[in-house]
XYZ file of C-alpha atoms in Angstrom:
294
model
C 99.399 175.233 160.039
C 98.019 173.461 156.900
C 98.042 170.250 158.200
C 96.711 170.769 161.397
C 93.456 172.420 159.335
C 93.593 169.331 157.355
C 93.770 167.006 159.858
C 90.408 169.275 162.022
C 88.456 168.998 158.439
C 88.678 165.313 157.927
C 88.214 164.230 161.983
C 84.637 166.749 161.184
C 83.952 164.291 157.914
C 84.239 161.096 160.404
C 82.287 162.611 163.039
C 79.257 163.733 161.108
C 79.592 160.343 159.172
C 79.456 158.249 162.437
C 76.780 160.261 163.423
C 74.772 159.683 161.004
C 75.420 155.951 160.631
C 74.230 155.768 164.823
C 71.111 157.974 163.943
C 70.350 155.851 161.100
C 70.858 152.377 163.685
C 68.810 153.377 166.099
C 65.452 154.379 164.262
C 62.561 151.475 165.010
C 62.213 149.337 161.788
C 58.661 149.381 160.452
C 56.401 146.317 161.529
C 54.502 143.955 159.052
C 50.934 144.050 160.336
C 49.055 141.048 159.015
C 45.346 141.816 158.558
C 43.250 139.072 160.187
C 39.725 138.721 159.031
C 36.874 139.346 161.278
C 34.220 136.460 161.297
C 30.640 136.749 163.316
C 29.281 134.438 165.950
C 27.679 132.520 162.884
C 30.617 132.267 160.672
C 33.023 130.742 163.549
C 29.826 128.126 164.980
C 30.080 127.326 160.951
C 33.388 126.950 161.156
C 33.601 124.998 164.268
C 30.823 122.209 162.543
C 33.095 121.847 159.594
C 35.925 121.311 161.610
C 33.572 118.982 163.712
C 32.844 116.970 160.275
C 36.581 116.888 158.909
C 38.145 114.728 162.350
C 38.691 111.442 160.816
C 39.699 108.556 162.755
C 42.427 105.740 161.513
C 39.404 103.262 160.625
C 37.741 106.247 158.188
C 34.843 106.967 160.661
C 33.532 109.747 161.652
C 34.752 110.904 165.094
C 32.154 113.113 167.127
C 33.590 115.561 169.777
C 32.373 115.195 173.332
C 31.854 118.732 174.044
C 30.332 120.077 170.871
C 26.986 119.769 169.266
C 26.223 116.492 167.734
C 27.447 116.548 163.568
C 24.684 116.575 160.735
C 25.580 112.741 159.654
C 25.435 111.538 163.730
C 22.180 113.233 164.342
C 21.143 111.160 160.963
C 22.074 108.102 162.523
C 21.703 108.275 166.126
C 19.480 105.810 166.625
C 21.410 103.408 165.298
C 24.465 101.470 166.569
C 27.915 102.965 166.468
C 30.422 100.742 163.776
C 33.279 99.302 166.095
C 35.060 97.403 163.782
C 36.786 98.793 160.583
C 34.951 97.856 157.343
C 36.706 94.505 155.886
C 39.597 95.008 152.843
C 38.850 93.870 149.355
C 41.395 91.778 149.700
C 40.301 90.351 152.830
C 37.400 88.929 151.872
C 36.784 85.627 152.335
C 34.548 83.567 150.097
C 31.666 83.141 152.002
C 31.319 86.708 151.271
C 31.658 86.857 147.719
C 28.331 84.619 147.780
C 25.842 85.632 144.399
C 23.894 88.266 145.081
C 19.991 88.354 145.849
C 18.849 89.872 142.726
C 21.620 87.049 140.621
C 19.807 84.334 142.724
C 16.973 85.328 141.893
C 17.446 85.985 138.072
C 18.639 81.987 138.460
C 15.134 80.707 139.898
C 13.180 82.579 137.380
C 15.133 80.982 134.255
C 17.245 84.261 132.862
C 20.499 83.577 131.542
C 23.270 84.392 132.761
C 27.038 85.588 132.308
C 29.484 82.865 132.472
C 31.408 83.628 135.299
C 27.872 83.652 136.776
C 26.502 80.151 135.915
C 27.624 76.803 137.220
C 30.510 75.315 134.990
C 29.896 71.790 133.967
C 33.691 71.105 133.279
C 36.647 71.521 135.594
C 38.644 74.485 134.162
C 41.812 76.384 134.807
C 41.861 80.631 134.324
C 45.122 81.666 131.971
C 44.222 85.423 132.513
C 44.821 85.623 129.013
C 41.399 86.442 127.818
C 37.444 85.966 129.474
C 37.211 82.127 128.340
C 37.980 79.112 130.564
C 40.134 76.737 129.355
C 40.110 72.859 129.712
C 42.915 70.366 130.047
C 43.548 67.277 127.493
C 42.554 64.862 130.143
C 39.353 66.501 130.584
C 38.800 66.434 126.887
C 39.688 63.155 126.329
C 37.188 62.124 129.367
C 34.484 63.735 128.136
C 34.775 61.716 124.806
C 34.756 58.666 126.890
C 31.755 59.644 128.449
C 32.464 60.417 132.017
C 30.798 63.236 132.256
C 27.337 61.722 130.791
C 24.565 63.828 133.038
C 26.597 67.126 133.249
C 27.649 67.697 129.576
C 24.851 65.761 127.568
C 25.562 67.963 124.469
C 29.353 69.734 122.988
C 30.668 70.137 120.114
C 33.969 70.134 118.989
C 35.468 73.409 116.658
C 38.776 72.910 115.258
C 39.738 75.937 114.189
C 43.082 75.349 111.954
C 43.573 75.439 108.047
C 41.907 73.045 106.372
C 45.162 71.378 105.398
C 46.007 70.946 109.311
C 42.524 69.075 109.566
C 42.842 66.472 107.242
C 46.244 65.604 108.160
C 44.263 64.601 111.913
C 41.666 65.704 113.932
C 40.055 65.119 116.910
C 36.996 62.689 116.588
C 33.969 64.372 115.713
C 34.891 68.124 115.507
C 34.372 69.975 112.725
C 36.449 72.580 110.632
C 35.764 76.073 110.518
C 38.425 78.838 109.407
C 35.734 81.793 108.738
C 33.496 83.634 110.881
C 30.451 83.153 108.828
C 30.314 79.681 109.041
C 30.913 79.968 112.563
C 27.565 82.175 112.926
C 25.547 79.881 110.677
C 26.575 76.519 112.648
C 25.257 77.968 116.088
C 22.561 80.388 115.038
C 20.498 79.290 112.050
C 19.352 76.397 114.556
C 19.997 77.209 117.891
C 21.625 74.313 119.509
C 20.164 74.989 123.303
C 22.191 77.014 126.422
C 22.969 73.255 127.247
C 25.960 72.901 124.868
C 29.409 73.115 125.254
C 31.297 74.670 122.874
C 34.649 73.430 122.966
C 37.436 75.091 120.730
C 41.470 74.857 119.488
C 44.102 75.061 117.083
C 47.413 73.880 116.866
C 48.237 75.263 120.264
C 45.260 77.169 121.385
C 47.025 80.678 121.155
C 45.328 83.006 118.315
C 43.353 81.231 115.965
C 40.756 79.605 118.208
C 40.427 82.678 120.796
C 39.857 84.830 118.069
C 37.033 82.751 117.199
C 35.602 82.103 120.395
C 35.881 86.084 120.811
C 33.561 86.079 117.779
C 31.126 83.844 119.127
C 30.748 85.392 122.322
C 30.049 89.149 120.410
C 27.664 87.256 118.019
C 25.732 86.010 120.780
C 25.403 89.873 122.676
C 24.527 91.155 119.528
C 22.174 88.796 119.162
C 20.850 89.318 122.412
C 21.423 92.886 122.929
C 17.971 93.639 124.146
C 17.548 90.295 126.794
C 21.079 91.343 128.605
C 22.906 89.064 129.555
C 21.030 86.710 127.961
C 23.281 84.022 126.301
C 22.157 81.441 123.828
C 25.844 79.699 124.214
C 27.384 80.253 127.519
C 29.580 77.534 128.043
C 32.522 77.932 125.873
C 35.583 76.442 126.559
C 39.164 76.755 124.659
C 41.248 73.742 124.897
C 44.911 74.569 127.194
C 47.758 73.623 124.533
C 45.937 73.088 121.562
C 45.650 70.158 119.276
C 49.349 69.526 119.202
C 49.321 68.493 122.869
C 46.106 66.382 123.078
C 47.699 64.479 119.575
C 50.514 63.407 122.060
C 48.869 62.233 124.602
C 45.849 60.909 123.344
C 46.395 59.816 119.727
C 43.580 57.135 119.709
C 41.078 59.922 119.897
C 42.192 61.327 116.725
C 41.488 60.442 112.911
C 43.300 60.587 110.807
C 46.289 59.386 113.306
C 48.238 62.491 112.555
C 49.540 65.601 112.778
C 50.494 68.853 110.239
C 51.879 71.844 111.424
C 50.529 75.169 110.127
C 54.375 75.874 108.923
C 54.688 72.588 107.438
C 56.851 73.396 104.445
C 54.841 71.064 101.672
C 51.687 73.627 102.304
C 53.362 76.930 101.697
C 51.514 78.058 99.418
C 48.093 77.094 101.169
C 49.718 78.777 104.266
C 49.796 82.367 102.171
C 46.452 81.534 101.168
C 45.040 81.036 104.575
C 47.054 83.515 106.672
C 45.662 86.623 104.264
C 41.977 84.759 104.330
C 42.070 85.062 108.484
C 43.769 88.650 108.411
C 41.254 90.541 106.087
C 38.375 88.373 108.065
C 39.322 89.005 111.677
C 40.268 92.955 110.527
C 36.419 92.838 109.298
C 35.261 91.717 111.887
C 36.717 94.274 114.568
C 36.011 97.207 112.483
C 32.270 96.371 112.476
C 32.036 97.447 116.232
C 30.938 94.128 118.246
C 30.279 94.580 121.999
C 33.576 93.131 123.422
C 33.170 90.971 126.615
């Protein structure tokens, strides 16, 4: 008798329990209605246009729909002939169109100076990449001291640019020594030599000292013409490719004394100390007096 009243109470428990479980199942879950803004005639024709604008073509042009009113930048330029072709790469570009410019043509008839890059070179050079200046070659060097380019280069001069120690021990004939920055200045701007001249410099192997100076130059000469940009009074200036330790090998009978010193030569160490801290504090001078860089 007990257990059959157990057994009726707990079949009740599962019944109500499945009951609920199947009421529970088949309610309707609750929808996620996503609110979708209303737009006028006017915003939509607004929209369209945009949309109209935005349809870009592979070639970056401006794609007009048959069917729909004519954009704001093809109305512009209706009357005027459609592009066809894509516009040409940068690096596609051949040299007849990287001719000067007009206005730089133009700045050439009327007598202006101009940058270097801009003006015809009188000496064949070769670009290292290393800095702005060209550099020349030992052979050209040695033929313009023979003369064969008499007509093109009529005036250079020659700026050797090591210790004074290095000079005397051999130079090239007829440069001149200068290790400071205000001699440099005074040589080329007390008299001004004319835009003619060819300024041709090196060290022992045309790495640091001489670019440096050239650098120096070039700012001098901005600075000095700040207000007739980019008016030059020395735009040629060349660095020699190797230095003087190469053109000494190869051409030794254009040098006097016939010799050579190397700035590490161990009978000048103590000039060596002497001129290293001389070029340091005047180079470190130099930069912290804010020259236009080129």
């Amino acid at each position: 008798m007990t257990s059959s009243r157990a057994s009726g109470s707990s079949y009740a428990h599962w019944s109500n329990r499945s009951a609920k479980t199947t009421s529970a199942a088949s309610k309707p879950k609750p929808t996620t209605v996503l609110a979708v803004p209303i737009r006028t005639d006017e915003q939509l024709t607004s929209l369209a246009k945009k949309r109209e604008r935005n349809q870009i073509s592979t070639r970056g042009l401006l794609v007009p729909t048959p069917d729909s009113a004519p954009s704001r930048h093809h109305a512009k330029n209706s009357d005027k002939e459609p592009r066809t072709s894509p516009r040409p790469s940068q690096a596609g570009l051949e040299r007849k169109d990287c001719a000067v410019s007009p206005r730089v043509k133009q700045r050439k008839i009327s007598g202006g100076s101009l940058h270097q890059s801009e003006q015809e070179c009188p000496l064949p050079t070769m670009q290292t990449g290393q800095d702005a200046f060209k550099r020349i070659s030992c052979v050209t060097l040695s033929d313009l001291l023979q003369g064969k380019y008499a007509g093109k280069v009529d005036n250079f001069v020659i700026i050797d640019c090591r210790f004074p120690y290095e000079f005397e021990g051999g130079h090239i004939q007829g440069a001149i020594n200068v290790t400071t920055t205000s001699h440099l200045e005074t040589l080329f701007f007390s008299e001004k030599r004319g835009q003619d001249t060819a300024i041709i410099l090196h060290c022992e192997f045309s790495a640091q000292r001489a670019p440096k100076m050239a650098l120096h130059l070039r700012n001098h000469d901005r600075n000095v013409n700040v207000e007739q940009y980019p008016k030059l009074d020395y735009p040629h200036i060349f660095i020699v490719q190797g230095g003087y330790k190469e053109f000494f090998s190869r051409f030794e009978t254009h040098c006097e004394p016939k010799g050579y010193i190397s700035m590490d030569d161990v009978r000048y160490r103590d000039e060596l100390k002497q001129y290293l801290s001389q070029h340091k504090s005047e180079f470190k001078r130099c930069y912290s007096t804010g020259f236009l860089r080129t």
